JSON list of C-alpha atoms in Angstrom, two decimals:
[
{"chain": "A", "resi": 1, "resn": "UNK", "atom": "CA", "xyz": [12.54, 6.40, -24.10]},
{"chain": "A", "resi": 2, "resn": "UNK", "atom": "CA", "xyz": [8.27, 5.52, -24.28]},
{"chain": "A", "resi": 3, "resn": "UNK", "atom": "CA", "xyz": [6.45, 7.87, -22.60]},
{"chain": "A", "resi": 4, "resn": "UNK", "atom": "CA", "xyz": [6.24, 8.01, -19.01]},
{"chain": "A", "resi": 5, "resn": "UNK", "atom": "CA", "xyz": [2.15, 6.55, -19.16]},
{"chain": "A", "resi": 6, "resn": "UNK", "atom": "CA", "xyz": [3.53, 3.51, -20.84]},
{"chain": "A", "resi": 7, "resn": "UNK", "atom": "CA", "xyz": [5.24, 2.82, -17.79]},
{"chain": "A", "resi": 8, "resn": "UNK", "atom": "CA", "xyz": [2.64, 3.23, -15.54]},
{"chain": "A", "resi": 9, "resn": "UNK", "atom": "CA", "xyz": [1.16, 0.07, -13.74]},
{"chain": "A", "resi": 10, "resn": "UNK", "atom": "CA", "xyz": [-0.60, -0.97, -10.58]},
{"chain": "A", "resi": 11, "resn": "UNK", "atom": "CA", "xyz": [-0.89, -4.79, -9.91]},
{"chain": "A", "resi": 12, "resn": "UNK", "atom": "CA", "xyz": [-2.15, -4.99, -6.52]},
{"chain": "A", "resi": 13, "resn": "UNK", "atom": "CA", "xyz": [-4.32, -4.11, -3.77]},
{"chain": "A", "resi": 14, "resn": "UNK", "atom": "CA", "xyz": [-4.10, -6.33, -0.60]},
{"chain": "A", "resi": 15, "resn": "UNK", "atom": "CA", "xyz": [-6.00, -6.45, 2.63]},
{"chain": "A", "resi": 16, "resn": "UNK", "atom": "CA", "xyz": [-5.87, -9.26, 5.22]},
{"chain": "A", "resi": 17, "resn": "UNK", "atom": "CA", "xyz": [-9.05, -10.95, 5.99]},
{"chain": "A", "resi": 18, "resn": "UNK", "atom": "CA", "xyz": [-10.96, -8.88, 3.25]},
{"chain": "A", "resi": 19, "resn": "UNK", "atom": "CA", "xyz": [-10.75, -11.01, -0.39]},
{"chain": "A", "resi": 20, "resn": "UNK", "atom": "CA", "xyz": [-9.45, -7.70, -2.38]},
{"chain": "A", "resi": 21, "resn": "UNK", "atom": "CA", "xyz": [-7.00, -7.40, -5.03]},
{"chain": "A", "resi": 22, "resn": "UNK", "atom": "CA", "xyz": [-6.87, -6.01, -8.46]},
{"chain": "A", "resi": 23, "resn": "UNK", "atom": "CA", "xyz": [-5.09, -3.05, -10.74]},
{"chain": "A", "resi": 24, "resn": "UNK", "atom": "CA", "xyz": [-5.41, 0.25, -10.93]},
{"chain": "A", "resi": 25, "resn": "UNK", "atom": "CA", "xyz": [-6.99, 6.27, -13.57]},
{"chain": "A", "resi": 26, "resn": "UNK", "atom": "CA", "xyz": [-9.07, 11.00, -13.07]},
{"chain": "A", "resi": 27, "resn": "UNK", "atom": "CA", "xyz": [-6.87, 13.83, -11.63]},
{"chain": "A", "resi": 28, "resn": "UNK", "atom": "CA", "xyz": [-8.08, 15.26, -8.49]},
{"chain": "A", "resi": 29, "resn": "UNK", "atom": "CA", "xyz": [-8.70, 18.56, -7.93]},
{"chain": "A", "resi": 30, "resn": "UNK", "atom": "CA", "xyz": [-5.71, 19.19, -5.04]},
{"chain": "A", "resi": 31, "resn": "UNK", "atom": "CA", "xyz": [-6.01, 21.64, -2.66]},
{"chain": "A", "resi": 32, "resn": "UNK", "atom": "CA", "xyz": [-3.31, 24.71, -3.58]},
{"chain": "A", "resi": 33, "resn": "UNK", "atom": "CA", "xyz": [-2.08, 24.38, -0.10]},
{"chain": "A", "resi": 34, "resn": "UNK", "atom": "CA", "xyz": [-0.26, 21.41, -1.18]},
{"chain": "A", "resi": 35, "resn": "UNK", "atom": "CA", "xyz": [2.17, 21.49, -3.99]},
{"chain": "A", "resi": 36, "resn": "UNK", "atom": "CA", "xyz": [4.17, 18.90, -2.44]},
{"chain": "A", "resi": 37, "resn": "UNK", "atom": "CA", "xyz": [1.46, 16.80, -4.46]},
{"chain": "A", "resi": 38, "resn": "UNK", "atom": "CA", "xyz": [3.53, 17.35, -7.83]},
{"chain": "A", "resi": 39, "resn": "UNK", "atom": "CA", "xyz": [6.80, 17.14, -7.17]},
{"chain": "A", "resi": 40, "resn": "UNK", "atom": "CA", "xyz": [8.70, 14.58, -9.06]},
{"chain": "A", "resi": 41, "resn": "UNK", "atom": "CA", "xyz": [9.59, 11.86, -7.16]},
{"chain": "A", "resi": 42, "resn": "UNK", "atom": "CA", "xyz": [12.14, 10.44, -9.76]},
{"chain": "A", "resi": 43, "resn": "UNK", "atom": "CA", "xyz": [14.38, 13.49, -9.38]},
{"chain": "A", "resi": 44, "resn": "UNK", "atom": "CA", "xyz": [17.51, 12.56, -7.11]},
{"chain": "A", "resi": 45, "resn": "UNK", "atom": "CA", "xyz": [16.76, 13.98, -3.56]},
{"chain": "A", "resi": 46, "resn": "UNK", "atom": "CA", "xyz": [12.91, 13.93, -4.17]},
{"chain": "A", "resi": 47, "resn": "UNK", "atom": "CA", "xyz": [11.21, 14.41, -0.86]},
{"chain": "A", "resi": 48, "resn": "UNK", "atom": "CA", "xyz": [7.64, 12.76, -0.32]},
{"chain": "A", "resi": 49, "resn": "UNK", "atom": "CA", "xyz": [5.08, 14.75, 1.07]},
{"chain": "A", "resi": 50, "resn": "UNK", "atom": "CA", "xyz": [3.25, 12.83, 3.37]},
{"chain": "A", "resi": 51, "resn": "UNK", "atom": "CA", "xyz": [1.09, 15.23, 4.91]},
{"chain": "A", "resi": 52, "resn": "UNK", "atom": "CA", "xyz": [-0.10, 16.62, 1.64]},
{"chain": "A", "resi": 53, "resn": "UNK", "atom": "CA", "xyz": [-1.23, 12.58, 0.88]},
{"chain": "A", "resi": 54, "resn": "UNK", "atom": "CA", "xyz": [-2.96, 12.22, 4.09]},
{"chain": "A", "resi": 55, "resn": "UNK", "atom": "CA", "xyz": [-5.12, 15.50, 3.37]},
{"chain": "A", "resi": 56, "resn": "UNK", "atom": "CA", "xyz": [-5.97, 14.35, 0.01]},
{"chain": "A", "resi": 57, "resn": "UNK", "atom": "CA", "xyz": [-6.73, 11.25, 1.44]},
{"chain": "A", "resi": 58, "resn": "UNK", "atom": "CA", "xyz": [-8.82, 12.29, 3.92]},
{"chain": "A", "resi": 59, "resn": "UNK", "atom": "CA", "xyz": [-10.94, 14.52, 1.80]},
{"chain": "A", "resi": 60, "resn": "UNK", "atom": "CA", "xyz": [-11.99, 11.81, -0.40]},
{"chain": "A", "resi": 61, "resn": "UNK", "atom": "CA", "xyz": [-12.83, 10.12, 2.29]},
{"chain": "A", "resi": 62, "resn": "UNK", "atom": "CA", "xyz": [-14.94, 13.02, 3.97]},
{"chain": "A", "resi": 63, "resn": "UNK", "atom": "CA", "xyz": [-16.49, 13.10, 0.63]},
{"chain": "A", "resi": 64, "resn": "UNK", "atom": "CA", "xyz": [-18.24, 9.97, 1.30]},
{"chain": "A", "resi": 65, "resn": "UNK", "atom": "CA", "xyz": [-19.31, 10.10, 5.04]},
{"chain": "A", "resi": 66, "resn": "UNK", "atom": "CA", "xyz": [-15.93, 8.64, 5.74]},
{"chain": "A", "resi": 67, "resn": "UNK", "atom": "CA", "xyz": [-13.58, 9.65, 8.87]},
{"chain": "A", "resi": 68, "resn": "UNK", "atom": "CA", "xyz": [-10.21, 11.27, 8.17]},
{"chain": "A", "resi": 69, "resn": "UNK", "atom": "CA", "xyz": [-6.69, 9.12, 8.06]},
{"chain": "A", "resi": 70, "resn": "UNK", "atom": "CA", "xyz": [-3.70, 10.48, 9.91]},
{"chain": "A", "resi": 71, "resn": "UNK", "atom": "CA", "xyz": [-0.17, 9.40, 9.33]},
{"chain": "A", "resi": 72, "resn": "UNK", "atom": "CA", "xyz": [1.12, 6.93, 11.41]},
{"chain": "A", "resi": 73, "resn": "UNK", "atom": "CA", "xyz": [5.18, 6.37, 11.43]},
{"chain": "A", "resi": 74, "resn": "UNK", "atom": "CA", "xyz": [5.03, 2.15, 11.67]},
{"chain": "A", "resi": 75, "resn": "UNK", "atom": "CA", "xyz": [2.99, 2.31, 8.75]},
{"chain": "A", "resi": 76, "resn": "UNK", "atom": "CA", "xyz": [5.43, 4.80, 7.22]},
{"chain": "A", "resi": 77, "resn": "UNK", "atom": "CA", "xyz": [7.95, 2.49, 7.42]},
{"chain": "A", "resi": 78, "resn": "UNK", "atom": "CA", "xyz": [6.05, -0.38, 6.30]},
{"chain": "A", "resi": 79, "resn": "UNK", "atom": "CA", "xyz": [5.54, 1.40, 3.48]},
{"chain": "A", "resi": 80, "resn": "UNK", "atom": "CA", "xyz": [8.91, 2.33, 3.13]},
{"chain": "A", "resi": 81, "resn": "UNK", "atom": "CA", "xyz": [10.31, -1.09, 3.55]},
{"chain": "A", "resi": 82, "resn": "UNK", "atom": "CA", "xyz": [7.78, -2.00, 0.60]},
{"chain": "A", "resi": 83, "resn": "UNK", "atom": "CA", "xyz": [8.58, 0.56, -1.89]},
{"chain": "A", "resi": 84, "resn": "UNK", "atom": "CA", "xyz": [12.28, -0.44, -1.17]},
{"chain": "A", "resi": 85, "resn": "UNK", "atom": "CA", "xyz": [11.95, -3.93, -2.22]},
{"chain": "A", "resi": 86, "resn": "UNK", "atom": "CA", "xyz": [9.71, -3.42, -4.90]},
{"chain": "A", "resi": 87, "resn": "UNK", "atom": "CA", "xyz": [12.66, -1.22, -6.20]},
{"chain": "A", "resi": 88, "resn": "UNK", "atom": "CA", "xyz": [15.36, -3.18, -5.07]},
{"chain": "A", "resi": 89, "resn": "UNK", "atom": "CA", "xyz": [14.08, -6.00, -7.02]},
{"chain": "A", "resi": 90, "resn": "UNK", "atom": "CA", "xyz": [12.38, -4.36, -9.73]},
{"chain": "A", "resi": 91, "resn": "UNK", "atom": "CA", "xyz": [9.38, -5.94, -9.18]},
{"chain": "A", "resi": 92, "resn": "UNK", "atom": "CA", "xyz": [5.87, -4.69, -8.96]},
{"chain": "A", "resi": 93, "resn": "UNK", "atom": "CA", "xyz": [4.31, -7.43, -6.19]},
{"chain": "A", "resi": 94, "resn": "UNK", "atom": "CA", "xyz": [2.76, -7.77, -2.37]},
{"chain": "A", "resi": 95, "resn": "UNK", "atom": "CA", "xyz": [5.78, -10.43, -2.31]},
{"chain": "A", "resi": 96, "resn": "UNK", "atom": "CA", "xyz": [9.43, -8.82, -2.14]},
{"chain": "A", "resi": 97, "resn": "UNK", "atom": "CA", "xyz": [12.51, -9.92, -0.64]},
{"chain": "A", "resi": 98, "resn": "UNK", "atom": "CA", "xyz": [10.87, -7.61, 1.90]},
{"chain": "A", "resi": 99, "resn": "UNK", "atom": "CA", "xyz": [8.35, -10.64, 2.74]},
{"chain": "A", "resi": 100, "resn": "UNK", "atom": "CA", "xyz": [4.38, -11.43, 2.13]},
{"chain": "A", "resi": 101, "resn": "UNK", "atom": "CA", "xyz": [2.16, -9.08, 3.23]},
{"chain": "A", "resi": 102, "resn": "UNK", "atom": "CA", "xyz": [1.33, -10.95, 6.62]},
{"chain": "A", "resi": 103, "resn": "UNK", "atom": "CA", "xyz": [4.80, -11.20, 6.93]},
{"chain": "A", "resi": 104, "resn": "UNK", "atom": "CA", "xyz": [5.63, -7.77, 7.30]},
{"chain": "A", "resi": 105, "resn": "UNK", "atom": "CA", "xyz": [1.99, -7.34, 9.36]},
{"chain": "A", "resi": 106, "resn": "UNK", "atom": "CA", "xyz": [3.56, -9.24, 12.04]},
{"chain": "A", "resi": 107, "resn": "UNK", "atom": "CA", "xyz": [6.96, -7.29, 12.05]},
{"chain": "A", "resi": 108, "resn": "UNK", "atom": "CA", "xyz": [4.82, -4.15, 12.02]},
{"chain": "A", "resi": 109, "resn": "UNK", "atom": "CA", "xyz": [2.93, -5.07, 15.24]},
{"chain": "A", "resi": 110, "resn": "UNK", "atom": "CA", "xyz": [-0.54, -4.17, 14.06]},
{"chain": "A", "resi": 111, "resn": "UNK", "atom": "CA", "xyz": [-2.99, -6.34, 14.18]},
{"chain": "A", "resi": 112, "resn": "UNK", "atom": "CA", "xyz": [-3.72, -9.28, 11.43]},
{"chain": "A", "resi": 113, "resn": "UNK", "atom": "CA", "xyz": [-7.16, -7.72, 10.22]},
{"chain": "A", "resi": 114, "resn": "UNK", "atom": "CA", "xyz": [-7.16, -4.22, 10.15]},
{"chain": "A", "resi": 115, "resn": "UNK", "atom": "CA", "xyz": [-4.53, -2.93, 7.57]},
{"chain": "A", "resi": 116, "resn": "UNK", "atom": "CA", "xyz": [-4.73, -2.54, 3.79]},
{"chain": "A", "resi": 117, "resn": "UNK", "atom": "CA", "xyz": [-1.92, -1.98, 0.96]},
{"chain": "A", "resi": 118, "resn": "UNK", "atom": "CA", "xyz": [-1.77, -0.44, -2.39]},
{"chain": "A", "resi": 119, "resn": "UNK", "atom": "CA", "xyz": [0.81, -0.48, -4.96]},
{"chain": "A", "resi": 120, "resn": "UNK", "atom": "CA", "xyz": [2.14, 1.22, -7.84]},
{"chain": "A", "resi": 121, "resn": "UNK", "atom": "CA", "xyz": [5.09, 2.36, -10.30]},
{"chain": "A", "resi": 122, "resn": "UNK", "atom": "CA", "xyz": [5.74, 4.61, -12.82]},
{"chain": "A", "resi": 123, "resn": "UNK", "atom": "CA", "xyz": [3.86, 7.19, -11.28]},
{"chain": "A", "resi": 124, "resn": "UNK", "atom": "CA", "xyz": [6.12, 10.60, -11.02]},
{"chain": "A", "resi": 125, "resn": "UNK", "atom": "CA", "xyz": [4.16, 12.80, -8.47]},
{"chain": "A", "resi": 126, "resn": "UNK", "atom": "CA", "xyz": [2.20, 11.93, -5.57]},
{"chain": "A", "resi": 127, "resn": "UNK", "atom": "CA", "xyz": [-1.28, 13.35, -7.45]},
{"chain": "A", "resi": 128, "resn": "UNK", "atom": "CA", "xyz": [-0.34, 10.39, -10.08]},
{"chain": "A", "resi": 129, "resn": "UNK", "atom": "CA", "xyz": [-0.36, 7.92, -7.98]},
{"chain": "A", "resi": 130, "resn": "UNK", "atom": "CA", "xyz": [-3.69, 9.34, -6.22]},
{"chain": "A", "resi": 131, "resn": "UNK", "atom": "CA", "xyz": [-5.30, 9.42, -9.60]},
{"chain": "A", "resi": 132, "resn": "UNK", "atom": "CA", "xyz": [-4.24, 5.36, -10.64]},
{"chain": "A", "resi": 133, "resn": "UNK", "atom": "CA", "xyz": [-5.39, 4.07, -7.01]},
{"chain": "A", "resi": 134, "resn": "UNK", "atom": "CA", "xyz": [-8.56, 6.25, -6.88]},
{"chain": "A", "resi": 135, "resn": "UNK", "atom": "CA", "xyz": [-10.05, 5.30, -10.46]},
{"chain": "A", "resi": 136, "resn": "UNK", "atom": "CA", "xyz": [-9.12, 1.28, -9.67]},
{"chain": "A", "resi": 137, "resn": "UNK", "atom": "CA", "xyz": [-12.41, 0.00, -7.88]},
{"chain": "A", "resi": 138, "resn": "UNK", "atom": "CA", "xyz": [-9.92, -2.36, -5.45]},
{"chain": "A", "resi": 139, "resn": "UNK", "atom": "CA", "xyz": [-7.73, 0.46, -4.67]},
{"chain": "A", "resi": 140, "resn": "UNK", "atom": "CA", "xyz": [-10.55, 2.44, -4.22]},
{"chain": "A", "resi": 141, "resn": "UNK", "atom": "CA", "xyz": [-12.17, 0.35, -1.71]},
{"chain": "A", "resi": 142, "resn": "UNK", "atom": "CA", "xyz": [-8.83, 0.10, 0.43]},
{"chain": "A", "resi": 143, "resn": "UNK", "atom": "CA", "xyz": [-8.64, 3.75, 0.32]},
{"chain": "A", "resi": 144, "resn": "UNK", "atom": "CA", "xyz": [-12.82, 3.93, 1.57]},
{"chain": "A", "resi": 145, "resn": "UNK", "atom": "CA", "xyz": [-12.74, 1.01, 4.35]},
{"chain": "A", "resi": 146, "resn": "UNK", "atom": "CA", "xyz": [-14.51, 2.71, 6.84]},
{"chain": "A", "resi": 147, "resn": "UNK", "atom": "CA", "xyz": [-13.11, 1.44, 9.48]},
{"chain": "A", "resi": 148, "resn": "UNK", "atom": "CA", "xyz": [-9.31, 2.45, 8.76]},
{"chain": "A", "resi": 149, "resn": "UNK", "atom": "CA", "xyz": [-7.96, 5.78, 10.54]},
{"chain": "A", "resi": 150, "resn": "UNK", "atom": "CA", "xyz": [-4.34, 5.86, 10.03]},
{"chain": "A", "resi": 151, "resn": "UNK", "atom": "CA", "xyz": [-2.18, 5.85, 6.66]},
{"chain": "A", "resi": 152, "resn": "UNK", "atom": "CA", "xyz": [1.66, 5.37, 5.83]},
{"chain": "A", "resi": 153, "resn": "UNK", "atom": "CA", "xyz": [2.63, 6.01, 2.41]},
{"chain": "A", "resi": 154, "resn": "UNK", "atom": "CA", "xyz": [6.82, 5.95, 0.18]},
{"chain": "A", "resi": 155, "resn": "UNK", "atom": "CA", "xyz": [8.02, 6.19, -2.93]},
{"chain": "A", "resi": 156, "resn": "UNK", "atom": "CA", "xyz": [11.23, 5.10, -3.45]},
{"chain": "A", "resi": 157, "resn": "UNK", "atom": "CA", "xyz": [13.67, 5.68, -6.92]},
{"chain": "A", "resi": 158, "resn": "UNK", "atom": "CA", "xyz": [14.64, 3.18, -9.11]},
{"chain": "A", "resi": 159, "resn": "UNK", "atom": "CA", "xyz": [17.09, 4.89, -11.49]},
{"chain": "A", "resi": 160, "resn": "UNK", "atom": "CA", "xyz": [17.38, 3.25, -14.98]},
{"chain": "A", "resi": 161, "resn": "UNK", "atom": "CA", "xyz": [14.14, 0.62, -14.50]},
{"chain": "A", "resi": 162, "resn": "UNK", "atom": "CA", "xyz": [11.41, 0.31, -16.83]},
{"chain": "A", "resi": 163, "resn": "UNK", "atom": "CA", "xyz": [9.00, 2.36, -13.62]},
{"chain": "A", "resi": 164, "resn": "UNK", "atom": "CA", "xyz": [11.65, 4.66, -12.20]},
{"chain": "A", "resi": 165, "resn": "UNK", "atom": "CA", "xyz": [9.66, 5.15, -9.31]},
{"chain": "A", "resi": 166, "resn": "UNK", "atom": "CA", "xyz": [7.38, 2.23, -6.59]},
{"chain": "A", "resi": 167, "resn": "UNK", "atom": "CA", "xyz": [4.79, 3.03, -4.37]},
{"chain": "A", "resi": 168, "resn": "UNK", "atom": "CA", "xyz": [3.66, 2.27, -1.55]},
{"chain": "A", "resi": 169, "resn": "UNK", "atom": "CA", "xyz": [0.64, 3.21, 0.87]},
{"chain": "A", "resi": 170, "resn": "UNK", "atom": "CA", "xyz": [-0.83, 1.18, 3.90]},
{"chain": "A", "resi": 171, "resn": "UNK", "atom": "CA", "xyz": [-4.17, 1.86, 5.79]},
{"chain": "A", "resi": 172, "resn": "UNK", "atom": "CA", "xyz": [-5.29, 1.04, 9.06]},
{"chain": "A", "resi": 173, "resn": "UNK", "atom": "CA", "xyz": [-7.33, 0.41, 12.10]},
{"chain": "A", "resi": 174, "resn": "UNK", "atom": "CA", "xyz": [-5.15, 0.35, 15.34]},
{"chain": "A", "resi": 175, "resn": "UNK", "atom": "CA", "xyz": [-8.20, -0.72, 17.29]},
{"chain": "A", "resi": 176, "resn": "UNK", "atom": "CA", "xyz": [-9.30, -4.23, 15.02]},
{"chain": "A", "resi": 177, "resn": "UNK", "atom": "CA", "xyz": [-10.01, -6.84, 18.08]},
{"chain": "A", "resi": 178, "resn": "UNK", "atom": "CA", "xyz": [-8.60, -9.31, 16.61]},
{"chain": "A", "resi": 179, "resn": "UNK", "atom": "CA", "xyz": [-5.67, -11.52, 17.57]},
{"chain": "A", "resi": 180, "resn": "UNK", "atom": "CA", "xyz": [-1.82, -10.05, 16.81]},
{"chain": "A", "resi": 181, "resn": "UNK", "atom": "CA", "xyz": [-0.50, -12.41, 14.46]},
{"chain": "A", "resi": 182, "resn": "UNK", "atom": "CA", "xyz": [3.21, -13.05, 15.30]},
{"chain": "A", "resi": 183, "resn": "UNK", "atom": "CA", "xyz": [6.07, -14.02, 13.04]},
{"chain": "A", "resi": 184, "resn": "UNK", "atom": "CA", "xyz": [6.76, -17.16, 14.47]},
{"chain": "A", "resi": 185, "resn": "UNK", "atom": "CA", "xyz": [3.22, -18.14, 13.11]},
{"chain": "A", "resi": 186, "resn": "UNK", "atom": "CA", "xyz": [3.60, -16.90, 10.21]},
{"chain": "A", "resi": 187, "resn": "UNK", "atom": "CA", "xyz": [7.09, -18.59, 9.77]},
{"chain": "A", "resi": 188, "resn": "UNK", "atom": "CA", "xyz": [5.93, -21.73, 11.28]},
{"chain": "A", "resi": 189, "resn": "UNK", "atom": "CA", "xyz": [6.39, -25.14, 9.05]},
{"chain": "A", "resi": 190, "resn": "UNK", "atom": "CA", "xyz": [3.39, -26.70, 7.07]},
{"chain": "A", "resi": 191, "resn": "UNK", "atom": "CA", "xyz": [2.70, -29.75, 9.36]},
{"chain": "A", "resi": 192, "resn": "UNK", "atom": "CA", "xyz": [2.74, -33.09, 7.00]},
{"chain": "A", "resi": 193, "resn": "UNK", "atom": "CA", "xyz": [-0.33, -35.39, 6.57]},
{"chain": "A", "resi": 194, "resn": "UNK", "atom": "CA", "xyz": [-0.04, -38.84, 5.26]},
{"chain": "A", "resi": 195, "resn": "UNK", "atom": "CA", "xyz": [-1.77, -39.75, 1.97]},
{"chain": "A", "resi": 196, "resn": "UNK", "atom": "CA", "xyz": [-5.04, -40.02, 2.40]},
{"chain": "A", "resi": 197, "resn": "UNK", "atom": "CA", "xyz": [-5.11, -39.35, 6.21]},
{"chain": "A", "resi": 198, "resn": "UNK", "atom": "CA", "xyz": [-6.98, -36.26, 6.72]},
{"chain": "A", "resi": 199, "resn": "UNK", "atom": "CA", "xyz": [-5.56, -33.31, 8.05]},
{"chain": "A", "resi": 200, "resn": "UNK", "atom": "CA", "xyz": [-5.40, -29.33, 7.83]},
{"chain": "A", "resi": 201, "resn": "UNK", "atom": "CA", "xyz": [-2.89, -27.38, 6.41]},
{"chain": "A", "resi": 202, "resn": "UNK", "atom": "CA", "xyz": [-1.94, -24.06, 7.90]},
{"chain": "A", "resi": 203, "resn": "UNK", "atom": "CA", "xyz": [-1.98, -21.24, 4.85]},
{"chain": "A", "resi": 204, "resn": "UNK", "atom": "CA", "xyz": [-1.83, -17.72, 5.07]},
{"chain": "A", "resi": 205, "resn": "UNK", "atom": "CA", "xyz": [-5.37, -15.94, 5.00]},
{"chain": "A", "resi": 206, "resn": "UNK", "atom": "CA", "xyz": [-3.96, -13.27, 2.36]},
{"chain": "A", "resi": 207, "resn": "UNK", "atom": "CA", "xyz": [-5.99, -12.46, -0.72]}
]
């Protein structure tokens, strides 16, 4: 079997309205209040601790003027639907049999501007996963919008895959003024345009 860091990867970091994507590694110093930070989370019965990544979080943030992120349980189980069907598929993608990322906005019933995802696999313990996102400039800059105040995050198993374990964490602001985006538009049909008659084309505003 290669060594676990062969199998490490992160592919994406998505926002809506912002244009930011890319991939994602230096070990942070965790606090010793929270060992839930290394626990394996390929083990069978692996629990995540979630508190432990919104504290670590939120003092990288402090570290640069930022406010703190609190968990939020919609965002928790966006995240959770994520890392699902990145591991149900074994695929490392914003697009799962789970939906696009504005897709599962809408089902989430936060608004269409103010939420941000990262990504990742083959990451065993929480501090892994902290380490890939925080030394990938994208990831990074999800982690730092200044604006966001509340975080979900999941792992979820994929026994016998090349990763073993997906990740998922999504930021936001609950208070972004902009318009709820509902699944019936996002589901809507393309409208067709003759040749050569001009017309506009409805497409998602994902980057």
């Amino acid at each position: 079997m290669p060594h676990r860091s062969t199998r490490r990867a992160f592919i994406g970091a998505a926002c809506i309205a912002l244009a930011l994507a890319g991939c994602s590694s230096t070990a942070p110093t965790p606090p010793a209040t929270t060992p839930g930070l290394y626990q394996s989370q390929s083990k069978a019965g692996a629990t995540l601790d979630r508190r432990a990544a919104a504290e670590m979080v939120s003092e990288f943030r402090r570290g640069r003027g930022l406010g703190p992120v609190t968990l939020d349980p919609a965002l928790n189980r966006m995240a959770e639907e994520q890392a699902n069907a990145m591991a149900r598929d074994n695929k490392l993608s914003h697009e799962t049999s789970a939906g696009s990322l504005k897709a599962r906005i809408a089902r989430s019933g936060y608004r269409n501007g103010g939420m941000w995802e990262n990504i990742g696999a083959g990451h065993d313990t929480l501090a892994d996963a902290f380490t890939g996102w925080r030394s990938s400039p994208p990831h990074m800059k999800n982690m730092l919008q200044p604006k966001a105040s509340r975080i979900g995050i999941a792992a979820a198993r994929a026994p016998g895959t090349r990763y073993e374990v997906f990740w998922a964490m999504v930021l936001a602001d609950p208070n972004d003024p902009r318009p709820e985006v509902t699944a019936a538009q996002v589901n809507r049909a393309v409208p067709s345009f003759p040749i050569g008659v001009p017309g506009g084309i409805y497409v998602p505003s994902i980057h």
